[in-house]
Amino acid sequence: MEPLPEVTDPRIIDGRKIAQGIEAEVKKEVEKFTNERGIKPALATILVGEHPPSKLYVKLKHWACKRVGIASEDHKFPQETGQEEIIELIETLNRRPEIHGILVQLPLPKHIDEREVMMRIAPEKDVDGFNPLNMGKMLIGREGFVPCTPKGIIRALEEFNIDPQGKEVVVVGHSNVVGKPAAIMLLNRNATVRICHIFTRDLKSHTREADILIVATGVRGLIKADMVKEGAIVFDVGITWQDERVYGDVDFEGVLPRVSLISPVPGGVGPMTIAILMEHTLMAAKLQSGEK
Ligand code: GUN
């Protein structure tokens, strides 16, 4: 991937800069924790198959671990691996005290039941926040390990001193990874939230009313300028790979003149997601060593 240009437009959220800030804080805390407790936080990743973007994301996660002083283990399986083998590894990792976080890169091949796999990750090692116990806690407002991408969005809002309370939030996409948890986390902060998805009849009638619009569908360029309210804040969480490049769900050039803030693709929520994962791995190590 080519290096990204410097962000100078104040309307563009510089996800890399926010991520660097989070990572600097995590690095400091990891050093302190390791010195005081003699424990190095450690993350184990599991990747099944040859999906090129997933391979890249996992590599980026290991690089981030290195930057902040977290140990990491890389478990790779061929596409045709059976579910039982993956679950067996998860159970071994659950039992190993020197491993604090477990991440199964999604999507998994079709013959593997993602929900079953997520259920097997010990809740206290579930740094991605996909275990139903952690999801359920989030639903009742007890946010511990929550999905990293929506948490990155919340962090970006905080960075810009934007309080979601009372705001009209529209989430486009109802995945368990982004759409649903983003909606719940904003509801927890007293926003008025609606979730649109592939069966929504008149998408534009909803998106045009959003003070904060979060789009995570994977449909390149789905959101055009006339679908966005003047002054809106837009988070583009879409990723489409075409010709060795990534594209978001938002027609960035068209939408930019209307927004007060927008997260670009690439360089928006992606780096923030990884930085939050680092934060969660440290949090998991502290939790497992008896610190809060
Ligand atoms: N695939 C797309 N986003 C994510 C994520 O946040 N975590 C994992 N494990 N897989 C993903």
GROMACS .gro file of C-alpha atoms and ligand atoms in nm:
model
  303
    1MET     CA    1   0.000   0.000   0.000
    2GLU     CA    2   0.123   0.349  -0.077
    3PRO     CA    3   0.195   0.578   0.221
    4LEU     CA    4  -0.094   0.809   0.308
    5PRO     CA    5  -0.057   1.183   0.259
    6GLU     CA    6  -0.042   1.412   0.564
    7VAL     CA    7  -0.391   1.514   0.683
    8THR     CA    8  -0.421   1.891   0.686
    9ASP     CA    9  -0.798   1.942   0.637
   10PRO     CA   10  -0.951   1.992   0.985
   11ARG     CA   11  -1.268   1.812   0.872
   12ILE     CA   12  -1.078   1.489   0.810
   13ILE     CA   13  -1.033   1.265   1.112
   14ASP     CA   14  -0.671   1.152   1.120
   15GLY     CA   15  -0.715   0.799   1.250
   16ARG     CA   16  -0.345   0.732   1.242
   17LYS     CA   17  -0.275   1.028   1.470
   18ILE     CA   18  -0.543   0.922   1.719
   19ALA     CA   19  -0.407   0.566   1.705
   20GLN     CA   20  -0.052   0.689   1.769
   21GLY     CA   21  -0.176   0.872   2.079
   22ILE     CA   22  -0.350   0.559   2.210
   23GLU     CA   23  -0.049   0.340   2.131
   24ALA     CA   24   0.191   0.581   2.306
   25GLU     CA   25  -0.023   0.559   2.620
   26VAL     CA   26  -0.046   0.178   2.597
   27LYS     CA   27   0.332   0.149   2.545
   28LYS     CA   28   0.398   0.352   2.860
   29GLU     CA   29   0.149   0.146   3.061
   30VAL     CA   30   0.282  -0.185   2.927
   31GLU     CA   31   0.634  -0.086   3.031
   32LYS     CA   32   0.516   0.007   3.380
   33PHE     CA   33   0.309  -0.310   3.417
   34THR     CA   34   0.592  -0.533   3.292
   35ASN     CA   35   0.846  -0.368   3.522
   36GLU     CA   36   0.622  -0.381   3.828
   37ARG     CA   37   0.466  -0.722   3.780
   38GLY     CA   38   0.721  -0.911   3.571
   39ILE     CA   39   0.444  -0.999   3.325
   40LYS     CA   40   0.454  -0.919   2.954
   41PRO     CA   41   0.104  -0.886   2.808
   42ALA     CA   42   0.056  -1.133   2.524
   43LEU     CA   43  -0.188  -1.168   2.237
   44ALA     CA   44  -0.253  -1.485   2.035
   45THR     CA   45  -0.410  -1.450   1.692
   46ILE     CA   46  -0.582  -1.721   1.491
   47LEU     CA   47  -0.615  -1.695   1.115
   48VAL     CA   48  -0.787  -1.957   0.903
   49GLY     CA   49  -0.742  -1.960   0.526
   50GLU     CA   50  -0.581  -1.737   0.267
   51HIS     CA   51  -0.810  -1.430   0.259
   52PRO     CA   52  -0.549  -1.164   0.162
   53PRO     CA   53  -0.703  -0.869   0.356
   54SER     CA   54  -0.730  -1.084   0.671
   55LYS     CA   55  -0.365  -1.184   0.635
   56LEU     CA   56  -0.274  -0.817   0.612
   57TYR     CA   57  -0.487  -0.719   0.915
   58VAL     CA   58  -0.331  -0.990   1.127
   59LYS     CA   59   0.016  -0.880   1.022
   60LEU     CA   60  -0.069  -0.519   1.114
   61LYS     CA   61  -0.190  -0.638   1.456
   62HIS     CA   62   0.140  -0.817   1.521
   63TRP     CA   63   0.336  -0.509   1.416
   64ALA     CA   64   0.132  -0.300   1.657
   65CYS     CA   65   0.208  -0.549   1.937
   66LYS     CA   66   0.577  -0.505   1.865
   67ARG     CA   67   0.548  -0.125   1.874
   68VAL     CA   68   0.386  -0.120   2.219
   69GLY     CA   69   0.584  -0.404   2.381
   70ILE     CA   70   0.313  -0.672   2.375
   71ALA     CA   71   0.421  -1.029   2.298
   72SER     CA   72   0.229  -1.200   2.021
   73GLU     CA   73   0.173  -1.547   1.883
   74ASP     CA   74   0.055  -1.615   1.531
   75HIS     CA   75  -0.155  -1.930   1.470
   76LYS     CA   76  -0.235  -1.998   1.105
   77PHE     CA   77  -0.453  -2.276   0.965
   78PRO     CA   78  -0.534  -2.387   0.612
   79GLN     CA   79  -0.879  -2.303   0.470
   80GLU     CA   80  -1.016  -2.656   0.510
   81THR     CA   81  -0.936  -2.686   0.883
   82GLY     CA   82  -1.227  -2.821   1.085
   83GLN     CA   83  -1.404  -2.626   1.357
   84GLU     CA   84  -1.298  -2.872   1.627
   85GLU     CA   85  -0.931  -2.806   1.564
   86ILE     CA   86  -0.981  -2.431   1.602
   87ILE     CA   87  -1.181  -2.480   1.921
   88GLU     CA   88  -0.915  -2.713   2.058
   89LEU     CA   89  -0.653  -2.443   2.010
   90ILE     CA   90  -0.878  -2.181   2.171
   91GLU     CA   91  -0.923  -2.405   2.473
   92THR     CA   92  -0.547  -2.455   2.503
   93LEU     CA   93  -0.494  -2.078   2.479
   94ASN     CA   94  -0.769  -2.022   2.738
   95ARG     CA   95  -0.571  -2.241   2.981
   96ARG     CA   96  -0.228  -2.087   2.919
   97PRO     CA   97  -0.169  -1.816   3.182
   98GLU     CA   98   0.098  -1.635   2.978
   99ILE     CA   99  -0.154  -1.564   2.701
  100HIS     CA  100  -0.387  -1.276   2.793
  101GLY     CA  101  -0.575  -1.203   2.472
  102ILE     CA  102  -0.714  -1.427   2.199
  103LEU     CA  103  -0.822  -1.292   1.863
  104VAL     CA  104  -0.983  -1.499   1.588
  105GLN     CA  105  -0.964  -1.304   1.265
  106LEU     CA  106  -1.298  -1.284   1.083
  107PRO     CA  107  -1.441  -1.385   0.845
  108LEU     CA  108  -1.393  -1.757   0.906
  109PRO     CA  109  -1.449  -2.007   0.623
  110LYS     CA  110  -1.817  -2.092   0.567
  111HIS     CA  111  -1.796  -2.442   0.718
  112ILE     CA  112  -1.701  -2.294   1.057
  113ASP     CA  113  -1.972  -2.154   1.285
  114GLU     CA  114  -1.836  -1.814   1.388
  115ARG     CA  115  -2.075  -1.781   1.681
  116GLU     CA  116  -1.972  -2.116   1.823
  117VAL     CA  117  -1.604  -2.023   1.796
  118MET     CA  118  -1.655  -1.683   1.962
  119MET     CA  119  -1.843  -1.849   2.245
  120ARG     CA  120  -1.541  -2.065   2.326
  121ILE     CA  121  -1.299  -1.775   2.385
  122ALA     CA  122  -1.273  -1.719   2.760
  123PRO     CA  123  -1.456  -1.390   2.829
  124GLU     CA  124  -1.155  -1.250   3.020
  125LYS     CA  125  -0.931  -1.313   2.714
  126ASP     CA  126  -1.185  -1.191   2.458
  127VAL     CA  127  -1.001  -0.876   2.350
  128ASP     CA  128  -1.223  -0.838   2.042
  129GLY     CA  129  -1.539  -0.831   2.255
  130PHE     CA  130  -1.725  -1.088   2.041
  131ASN     CA  131  -1.802  -1.344   2.312
  132PRO     CA  132  -2.178  -1.332   2.384
  133LEU     CA  133  -2.113  -1.265   2.754
  134ASN     CA  134  -1.918  -0.948   2.670
  135MET     CA  135  -2.175  -0.853   2.405
  136GLY     CA  136  -2.453  -0.902   2.662
  137LYS     CA  137  -2.274  -0.690   2.921
  138MET     CA  138  -2.239  -0.415   2.665
  139LEU     CA  139  -2.613  -0.437   2.593
  140ILE     CA  140  -2.695  -0.366   2.958
  141GLY     CA  141  -2.446  -0.078   2.970
  142ARG     CA  142  -2.154  -0.258   3.136
  143GLU     CA  143  -1.890  -0.205   2.873
  144GLY     CA  144  -1.576  -0.410   2.934
  145PHE     CA  145  -1.433  -0.586   2.631
  146VAL     CA  146  -1.636  -0.436   2.348
  147PRO     CA  147  -1.568  -0.464   1.972
  148CYS     CA  148  -1.263  -0.254   1.886
  149THR     CA  149  -1.394  -0.065   1.582
  150PRO     CA  150  -1.698   0.093   1.750
  151LYS     CA  151  -1.486   0.171   2.054
  152GLY     CA  152  -1.245   0.350   1.820
  153ILE     CA  153  -1.537   0.558   1.691
  154ILE     CA  154  -1.639   0.650   2.047
  155ARG     CA  155  -1.277   0.746   2.119
  156ALA     CA  156  -1.264   0.966   1.809
  157LEU     CA  157  -1.584   1.145   1.919
  158GLU     CA  158  -1.428   1.204   2.261
  159GLU     CA  159  -1.114   1.334   2.095
  160PHE     CA  160  -1.326   1.602   1.923
  161ASN     CA  161  -1.534   1.669   2.238
  162ILE     CA  162  -1.852   1.551   2.072
  163ASP     CA  163  -2.114   1.426   2.318
  164PRO     CA  164  -2.354   1.182   2.145
  165GLN     CA  165  -2.633   1.252   2.397
  166GLY     CA  166  -2.951   1.356   2.217
  167LYS     CA  167  -2.786   1.336   1.873
  168GLU     CA  168  -2.954   1.158   1.582
  169VAL     CA  169  -2.729   0.866   1.499
  170VAL     CA  170  -2.783   0.648   1.194
  171VAL     CA  171  -2.584   0.328   1.160
  172VAL     CA  172  -2.585   0.167   0.816
  173GLY     CA  173  -2.499  -0.204   0.837
  174HIS     CA  174  -2.611  -0.446   1.106
  175SER     CA  175  -2.309  -0.673   1.149
  176ASN     CA  176  -2.208  -0.810   1.488
  177VAL     CA  177  -1.858  -0.670   1.434
  178VAL     CA  178  -1.947  -0.303   1.376
  179GLY     CA  179  -2.310  -0.203   1.314
  180LYS     CA  180  -2.487  -0.358   1.612
  181PRO     CA  181  -2.220  -0.282   1.873
  182ALA     CA  182  -2.177   0.075   1.741
  183ALA     CA  183  -2.552   0.131   1.777
  184ILE     CA  184  -2.557  -0.011   2.131
  185MET     CA  185  -2.254   0.189   2.244
  186LEU     CA  186  -2.408   0.511   2.116
  187LEU     CA  187  -2.740   0.422   2.276
  188ASN     CA  188  -2.547   0.371   2.601
  189ARG     CA  189  -2.439   0.734   2.558
  190ASN     CA  190  -2.798   0.850   2.513
  191ALA     CA  191  -2.799   0.912   2.140
  192THR     CA  192  -3.119   0.851   1.941
  193VAL     CA  193  -3.010   0.556   1.732
  194ARG     CA  194  -3.150   0.384   1.427
  195ILE     CA  195  -2.997   0.096   1.238
  196CYS     CA  196  -3.040   0.067   0.862
  197HIS     CA  197  -2.939  -0.239   0.662
  198ILE     CA  198  -2.978  -0.419   0.335
  199PHE     CA  199  -3.358  -0.448   0.377
  200THR     CA  200  -3.414  -0.083   0.468
  201ARG     CA  201  -3.660   0.056   0.212
  202ASP     CA  202  -3.555   0.419   0.178
  203LEU     CA  203  -3.198   0.449   0.304
  204LYS     CA  204  -3.161   0.815   0.207
  205SER     CA  205  -3.465   0.922   0.412
  206HIS     CA  206  -3.280   0.796   0.721
  207THR     CA  207  -2.921   0.893   0.647
  208ARG     CA  208  -3.024   1.252   0.564
  209GLU     CA  209  -3.138   1.299   0.923
  210ALA     CA  210  -2.815   1.181   1.085
  211ASP     CA  211  -2.605   1.414   1.297
  212ILE     CA  212  -2.365   1.121   1.322
  213LEU     CA  213  -2.363   0.873   1.034
  214ILE     CA  214  -2.174   0.544   1.070
  215VAL     CA  215  -2.148   0.334   0.756
  216ALA     CA  216  -2.022  -0.025   0.764
  217THR     CA  217  -2.161  -0.220   0.471
  218GLY     CA  218  -1.869  -0.300   0.242
  219VAL     CA  219  -2.054  -0.147  -0.054
  220ARG     CA  220  -1.809   0.086  -0.223
  221GLY     CA  221  -1.940   0.444  -0.259
  222LEU     CA  222  -2.288   0.363  -0.121
  223ILE     CA  223  -2.326   0.698   0.053
  224LYS     CA  224  -2.348   0.994  -0.186
  225ALA     CA  225  -2.354   1.365  -0.107
  226ASP     CA  226  -2.737   1.394  -0.126
  227MET     CA  227  -2.770   1.127   0.144
  228VAL     CA  228  -2.581   1.331   0.402
  229LYS     CA  229  -2.712   1.616   0.616
  230GLU     CA  230  -2.527   1.947   0.608
  231GLY     CA  231  -2.277   1.956   0.895
  232ALA     CA  232  -2.296   1.583   0.970
  233ILE     CA  233  -2.018   1.375   1.124
  234VAL     CA  234  -1.948   1.071   0.907
  235PHE     CA  235  -1.758   0.754   0.999
  236ASP     CA  236  -1.674   0.540   0.699
  237VAL     CA  237  -1.604   0.187   0.820
  238GLY     CA  238  -1.641   0.020   0.481
  239ILE     CA  239  -1.354  -0.160   0.317
  240THR     CA  240  -1.361  -0.278  -0.042
  241TRP     CA  241  -1.040  -0.405  -0.200
  242GLN     CA  242  -1.010  -0.337  -0.570
  243ASP     CA  243  -0.696  -0.334  -0.781
  244GLU     CA  244  -0.467  -0.343  -0.476
  245ARG     CA  245  -0.641  -0.042  -0.323
  246VAL     CA  246  -0.900   0.005  -0.051
  247TYR     CA  247  -1.220   0.204  -0.091
  248GLY     CA  248  -1.476   0.308   0.168
  249ASP     CA  249  -1.856   0.303   0.167
  250VAL     CA  250  -1.872   0.681   0.132
  251ASP     CA  251  -1.819   0.885  -0.185
  252PHE     CA  252  -1.551   1.082  -0.001
  253GLU     CA  253  -1.493   1.362  -0.253
  254GLY     CA  254  -1.864   1.422  -0.300
  255VAL     CA  255  -1.955   1.410   0.068
  256LEU     CA  256  -1.661   1.613   0.207
  257PRO     CA  257  -1.808   1.960   0.127
  258ARG     CA  258  -2.118   1.881   0.338
  259VAL     CA  259  -1.965   1.738   0.654
  260SER     CA  260  -1.820   1.889   0.968
  261LEU     CA  261  -1.606   1.578   1.022
  262ILE     CA  262  -1.535   1.262   0.825
  263SER     CA  263  -1.317   0.957   0.874
  264PRO     CA  264  -1.140   0.857   0.552
  265VAL     CA  265  -1.058   0.514   0.411
  266PRO     CA  266  -0.777   0.429   0.451
  267GLY     CA  267  -0.634   0.613   0.754
  268GLY     CA  268  -0.957   0.648   0.952
  269VAL     CA  269  -1.109   0.386   1.178
  270GLY     CA  270  -0.868   0.107   1.072
  271PRO     CA  271  -0.564   0.223   1.270
  272MET     CA  272  -0.787   0.317   1.565
  273THR     CA  273  -0.929  -0.038   1.576
  274ILE     CA  274  -0.580  -0.183   1.609
  275ALA     CA  275  -0.480   0.067   1.878
  276ILE     CA  276  -0.789  -0.025   2.081
  277LEU     CA  277  -0.695  -0.392   2.046
  278MET     CA  278  -0.361  -0.310   2.207
  279GLU     CA  279  -0.541  -0.129   2.488
  280HIS     CA  280  -0.767  -0.432   2.540
  281THR     CA  281  -0.473  -0.675   2.551
  282LEU     CA  282  -0.312  -0.468   2.826
  283MET     CA  283  -0.648  -0.450   3.003
  284ALA     CA  284  -0.677  -0.831   2.980
  285ALA     CA  285  -0.327  -0.881   3.125
  286LYS     CA  286  -0.407  -0.648   3.415
  287LEU     CA  287  -0.741  -0.816   3.480
  288GLN     CA  288  -0.587  -1.162   3.482
  289SER     CA  289  -0.314  -1.053   3.720
  290GLY     CA  290  -0.570  -0.920   3.965
  291GLU     CA  291  -0.543  -0.551   3.876
  292LYS     CA  292  -0.858  -0.368   3.776
  293GUN     N1  293  -1.265  -0.874   1.074
  293GUN     C1  294  -1.304  -0.749   1.045
  293GUN     N2  295  -1.296  -0.671   1.155
  293GUN     C2  296  -1.250  -0.748   1.254
  293GUN     C3  297  -1.219  -0.725   1.391
  293GUN     O1  298  -1.234  -0.615   1.446
  293GUN     N3  299  -1.173  -0.832   1.459
  293GUN     C4  300  -1.157  -0.954   1.403
  293GUN     N4  301  -1.114  -1.052   1.478
  293GUN     N5  302  -1.185  -0.978   1.276
  293GUN     C5  303  -1.230  -0.877   1.202
   0.00000   0.00000   0.00000
